[in-house]
XYZ file of C-alpha atoms in Angstrom:
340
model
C 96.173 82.207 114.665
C 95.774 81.570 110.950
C 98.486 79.656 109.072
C 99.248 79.955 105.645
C 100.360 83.102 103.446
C 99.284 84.479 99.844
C 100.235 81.904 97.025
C 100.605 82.847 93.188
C 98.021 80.154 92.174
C 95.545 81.133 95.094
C 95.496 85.041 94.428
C 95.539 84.250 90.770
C 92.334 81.928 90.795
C 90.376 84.154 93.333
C 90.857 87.640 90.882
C 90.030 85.391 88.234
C 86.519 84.842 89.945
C 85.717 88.027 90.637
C 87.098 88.994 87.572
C 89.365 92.033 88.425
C 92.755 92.913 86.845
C 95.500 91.479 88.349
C 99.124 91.743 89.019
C 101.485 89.783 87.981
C 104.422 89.250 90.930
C 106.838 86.281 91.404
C 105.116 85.787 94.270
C 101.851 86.576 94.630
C 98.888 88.050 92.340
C 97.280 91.247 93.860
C 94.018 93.598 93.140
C 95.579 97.003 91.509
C 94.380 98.904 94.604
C 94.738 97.810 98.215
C 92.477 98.800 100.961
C 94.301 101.240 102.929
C 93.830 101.741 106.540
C 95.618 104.726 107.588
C 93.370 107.394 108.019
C 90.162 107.648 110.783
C 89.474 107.980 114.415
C 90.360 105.775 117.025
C 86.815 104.591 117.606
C 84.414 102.039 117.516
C 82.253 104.457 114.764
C 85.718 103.797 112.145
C 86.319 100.825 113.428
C 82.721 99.651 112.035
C 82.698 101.341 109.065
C 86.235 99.979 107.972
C 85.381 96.672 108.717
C 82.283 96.940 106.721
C 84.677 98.087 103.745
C 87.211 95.342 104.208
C 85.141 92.755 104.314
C 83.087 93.775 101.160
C 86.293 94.551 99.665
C 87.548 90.717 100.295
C 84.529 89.641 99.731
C 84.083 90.868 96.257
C 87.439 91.423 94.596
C 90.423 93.244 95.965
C 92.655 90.679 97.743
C 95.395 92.939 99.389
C 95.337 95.269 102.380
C 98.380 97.741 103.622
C 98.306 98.761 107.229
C 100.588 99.689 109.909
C 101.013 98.941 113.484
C 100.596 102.640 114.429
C 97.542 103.374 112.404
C 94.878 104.767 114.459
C 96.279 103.483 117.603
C 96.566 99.871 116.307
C 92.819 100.181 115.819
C 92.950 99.678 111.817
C 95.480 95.728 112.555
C 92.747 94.967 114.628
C 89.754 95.435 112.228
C 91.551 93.411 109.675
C 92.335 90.686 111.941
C 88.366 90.502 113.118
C 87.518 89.954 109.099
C 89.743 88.246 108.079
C 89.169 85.611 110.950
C 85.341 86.219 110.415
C 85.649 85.306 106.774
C 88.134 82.390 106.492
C 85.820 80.770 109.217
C 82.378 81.403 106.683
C 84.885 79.929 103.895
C 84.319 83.060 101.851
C 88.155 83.752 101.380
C 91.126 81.336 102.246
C 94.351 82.877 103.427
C 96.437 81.580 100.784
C 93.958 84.426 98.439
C 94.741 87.300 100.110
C 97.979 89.752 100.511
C 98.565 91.230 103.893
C 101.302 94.007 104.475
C 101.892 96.322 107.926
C 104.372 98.382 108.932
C 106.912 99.433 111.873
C 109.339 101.614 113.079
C 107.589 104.316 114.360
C 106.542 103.953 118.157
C 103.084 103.632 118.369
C 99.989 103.970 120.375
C 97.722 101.237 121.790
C 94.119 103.225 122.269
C 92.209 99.938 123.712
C 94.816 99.886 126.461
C 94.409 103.958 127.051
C 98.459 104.658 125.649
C 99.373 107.604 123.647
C 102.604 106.959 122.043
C 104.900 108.492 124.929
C 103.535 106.137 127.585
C 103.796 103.059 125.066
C 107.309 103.746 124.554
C 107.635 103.851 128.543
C 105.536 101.199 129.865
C 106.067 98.603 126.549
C 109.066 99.221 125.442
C 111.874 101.396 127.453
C 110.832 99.494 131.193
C 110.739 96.011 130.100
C 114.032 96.954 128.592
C 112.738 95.939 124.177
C 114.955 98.953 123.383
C 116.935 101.129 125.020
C 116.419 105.395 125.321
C 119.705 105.024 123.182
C 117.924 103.487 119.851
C 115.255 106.382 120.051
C 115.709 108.504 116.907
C 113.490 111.804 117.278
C 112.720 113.994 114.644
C 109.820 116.814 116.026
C 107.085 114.090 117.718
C 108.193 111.279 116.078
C 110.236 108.593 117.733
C 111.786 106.006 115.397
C 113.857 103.217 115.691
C 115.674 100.847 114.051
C 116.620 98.570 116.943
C 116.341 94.817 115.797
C 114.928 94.434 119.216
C 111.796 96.611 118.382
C 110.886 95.270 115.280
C 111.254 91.552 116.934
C 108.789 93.080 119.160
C 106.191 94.643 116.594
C 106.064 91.843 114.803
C 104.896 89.919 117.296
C 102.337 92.371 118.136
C 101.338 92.738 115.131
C 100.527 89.056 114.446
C 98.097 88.871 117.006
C 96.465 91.695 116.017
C 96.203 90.249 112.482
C 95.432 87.063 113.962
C 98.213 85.453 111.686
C 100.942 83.467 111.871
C 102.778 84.889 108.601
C 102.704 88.273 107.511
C 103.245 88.611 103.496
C 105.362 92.389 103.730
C 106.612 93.718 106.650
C 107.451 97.117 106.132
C 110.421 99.132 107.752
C 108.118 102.423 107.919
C 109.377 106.089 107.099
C 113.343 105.030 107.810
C 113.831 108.704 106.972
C 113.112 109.412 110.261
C 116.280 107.920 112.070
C 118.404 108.722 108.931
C 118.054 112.491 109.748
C 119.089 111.981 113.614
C 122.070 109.042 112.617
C 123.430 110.476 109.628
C 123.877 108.714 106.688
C 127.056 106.542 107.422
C 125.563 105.380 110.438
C 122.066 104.896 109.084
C 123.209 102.727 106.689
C 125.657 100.359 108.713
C 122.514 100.210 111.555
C 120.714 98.630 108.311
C 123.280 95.440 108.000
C 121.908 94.295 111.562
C 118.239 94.970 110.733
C 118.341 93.168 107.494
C 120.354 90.125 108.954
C 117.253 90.061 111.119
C 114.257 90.519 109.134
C 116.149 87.351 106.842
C 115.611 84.923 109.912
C 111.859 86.474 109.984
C 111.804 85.062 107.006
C 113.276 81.545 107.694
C 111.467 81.078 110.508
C 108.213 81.504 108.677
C 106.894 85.184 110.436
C 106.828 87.074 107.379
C 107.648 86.189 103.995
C 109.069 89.584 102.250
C 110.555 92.744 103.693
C 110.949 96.500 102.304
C 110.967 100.375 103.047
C 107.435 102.619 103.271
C 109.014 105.796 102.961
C 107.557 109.663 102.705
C 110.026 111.446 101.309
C 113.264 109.342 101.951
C 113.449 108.697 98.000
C 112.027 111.260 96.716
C 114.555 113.947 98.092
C 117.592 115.591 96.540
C 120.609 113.164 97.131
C 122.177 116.156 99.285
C 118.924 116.223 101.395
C 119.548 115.477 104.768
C 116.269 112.676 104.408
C 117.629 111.103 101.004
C 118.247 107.355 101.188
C 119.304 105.844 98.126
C 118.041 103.073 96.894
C 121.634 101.570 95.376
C 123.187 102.101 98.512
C 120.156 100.441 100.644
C 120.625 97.359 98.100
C 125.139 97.192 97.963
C 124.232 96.680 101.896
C 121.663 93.515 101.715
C 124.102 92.513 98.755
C 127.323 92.812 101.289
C 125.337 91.011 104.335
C 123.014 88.409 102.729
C 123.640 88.096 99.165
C 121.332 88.607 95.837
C 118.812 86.138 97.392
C 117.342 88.511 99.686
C 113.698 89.151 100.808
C 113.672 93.218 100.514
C 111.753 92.986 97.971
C 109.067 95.828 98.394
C 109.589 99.647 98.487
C 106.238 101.968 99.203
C 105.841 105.993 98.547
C 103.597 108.091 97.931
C 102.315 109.225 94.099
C 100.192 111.766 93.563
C 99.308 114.879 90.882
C 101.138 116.856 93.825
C 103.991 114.201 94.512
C 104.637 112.985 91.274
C 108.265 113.365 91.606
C 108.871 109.342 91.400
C 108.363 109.978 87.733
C 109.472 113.178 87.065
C 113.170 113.880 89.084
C 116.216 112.090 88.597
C 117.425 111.983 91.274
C 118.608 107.841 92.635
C 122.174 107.004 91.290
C 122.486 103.914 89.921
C 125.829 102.525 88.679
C 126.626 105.937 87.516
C 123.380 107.365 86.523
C 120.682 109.446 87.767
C 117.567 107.775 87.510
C 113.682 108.186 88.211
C 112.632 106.293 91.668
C 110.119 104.172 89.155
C 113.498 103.907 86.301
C 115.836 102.612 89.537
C 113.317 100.232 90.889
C 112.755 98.358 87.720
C 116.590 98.561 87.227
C 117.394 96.915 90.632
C 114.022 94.226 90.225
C 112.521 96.155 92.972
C 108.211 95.884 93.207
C 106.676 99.373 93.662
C 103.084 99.884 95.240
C 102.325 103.773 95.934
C 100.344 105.074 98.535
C 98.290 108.794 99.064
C 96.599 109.139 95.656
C 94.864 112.138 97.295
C 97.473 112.913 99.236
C 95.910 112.527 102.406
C 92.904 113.707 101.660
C 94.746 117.126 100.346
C 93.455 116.490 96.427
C 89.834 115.263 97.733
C 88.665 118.540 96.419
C 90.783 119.702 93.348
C 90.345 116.235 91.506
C 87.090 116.774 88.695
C 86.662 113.051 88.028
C 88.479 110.944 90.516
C 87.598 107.816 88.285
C 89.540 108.933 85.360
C 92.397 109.895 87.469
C 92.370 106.508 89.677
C 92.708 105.122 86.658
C 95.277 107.580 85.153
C 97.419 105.799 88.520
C 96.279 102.221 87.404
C 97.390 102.451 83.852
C 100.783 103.455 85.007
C 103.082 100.314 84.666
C 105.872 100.992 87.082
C 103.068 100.500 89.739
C 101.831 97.131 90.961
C 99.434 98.153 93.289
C 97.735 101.535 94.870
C 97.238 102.041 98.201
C 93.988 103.737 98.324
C 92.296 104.916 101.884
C 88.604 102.876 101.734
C 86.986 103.334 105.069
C 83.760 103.495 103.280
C 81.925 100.594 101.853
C 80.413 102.941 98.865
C 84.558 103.868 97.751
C 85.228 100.153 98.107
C 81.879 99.393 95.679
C 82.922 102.288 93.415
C 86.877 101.658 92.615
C 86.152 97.808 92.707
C 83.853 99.000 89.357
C 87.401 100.470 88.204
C 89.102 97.764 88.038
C 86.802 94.969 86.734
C 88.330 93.245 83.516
């Protein structure tokens, strides 16, 4: 397991030698874009070409990576883990250079051990008795949860896969999902717990910062049975920990087709309806985005996808994008994007 975590002087010195434009964060510096790992098979044919990408990505430029313990089977944890251990051993990148975030909340699958999601939750979690049938939120075929117990568990998991012992964000992924089956009152007390947790995470040294990765959770009408508001989300880590929290992340997508972050009003904030980008900056939130082509659905109706990667780059409310790179030639052409 590799110690350390991404430092502001570290990520700051290694995008000033590959000369890329950086972000600015309290805590770290990041790369504009992020490799994204969400999309692909389950296979070793993926599995080669997004390591390829990654490690030509790290190599070369972009210093953070978004992933998720459910993404392709917890195939795409894996990969990272093999370069990044690969790499700090050449002494090509050091850890305290690069800025790791993954995800959980959703039950996932474990393809290497031959476990669809259904038989994960059985044999991993509900039989060794991690979380109870009770703390399973389903909406359609997904099963969410925001059991303490779970997350204690995926972060663990998660960890090894990275092969680290500190995680930089730790996402509570698509929330939405158990605030449809709980109902908001309940959603939101279920958070104080969670939160109270993910702050020892943090004292004990397993991740460093915390947020939501939501769909459509913020980006829905506040009468939307899948809105969570962002002022309520932050009066309850201001009730159960105080202003010196570590939620300090919230992830979405933005896109020409979801582009609602900037164009509804619709998160209250002491009175006022606000943009998600206007209520973020208002309550010191950091915003990264994720889907630029919306899952691949824009592939086709974008003319110049340079111009409008860049269109997403020059918008300020964003720190980073989280841009799906599981080939080496996307990873060679955006890294020309963003080259100061």
């Amino acid at each position: 397991m590799i110690d350390g975590y991404g430092r502001k002087v570290d990520t700051s010195a290694y995008l000033n030698k590959h000369k890329v434009i950086r972000r600015d964060l309290s805590y770290f510096c990041v790369s504009p874009f992020a490799i994204g790992t969400h999309l692909g098979n389950m296979d070793d044919t993926d599995s080669e070409l997004y390591q390829a990408s990654i490690e030509y990505g790290l190599s070369n430029g972009i210093n953070f990576i978004d992933t998720a313990i459910n993404y392709r089977g917890m195939r795409s944890e894996r990969d990272i883990g093999s370069v990044v251990s690969r790499l700090i051993d050449k002494r090509t990148i050091k850890r305290e250079e690069i800025v790791i975030s993954t995800k959980a909340g959703i039950i996932p699958g474990d393809i290497d051990a031959g476990l669809v999601p259904k038989d994960y939750l059985e044999k991993m979690l509900l039989n060794p008795q991690i979380i109870d049938q009770s703390d399973l939120n389903v909406v359609d075929h997904h099963r969410h949860v925001l059991a303490p117990s779970y997350y204690q568990f995926a972060i663990e998991q998660s960890k090894k896969h990275l092969g680290l012992n500190t995680i930089d964000i730790h996402y509570i992924h698509n929330p939405e999902i158990s605030l449809q089956v709980l109902g908001a009152d309940d959603f939101y007390h279920q958070l104080r717990q969670l939160f109270l947790f993910y702050e020892k995470q943090v004292n004990i040294g397993n991740i460093r910062y915390y947020g939501f990765a939501t769909w459509d959770g913020f980006l829905s009408e506040p009468d939307d049975h899948r809105y969570i508001s962002l002022e309520r989300v932050m009066n309850v880590l201001n009730e159960v920990i105080g202003e010196n929290h570590h939620f300090k992340f919230i992830q979405f997508p933005y896109n020409k087709t979801l582009h609602f972050a900037m164009t509804k009003e619709n998160q209250l904030v002491k009175q006022q309806y606000l943009t998600l980008f206007e209520a973020a900056k208002k309550l010191n939130l950091t915003v990264v985005t994720s889907a630029p082509f919306n899952l691949g659905k824009l592939s086709n109706s974008v003319a110049d996808t340079d111009s409008y990667l860049l269109s997403l780059v020059n918008e300020e409310s964003i720190s980073s994008i989280m841009v799906g790179m599981k080939h080496k030639s996307t990873v060679i052409r955006n890294l020309e994007l963003i080259k100061v």
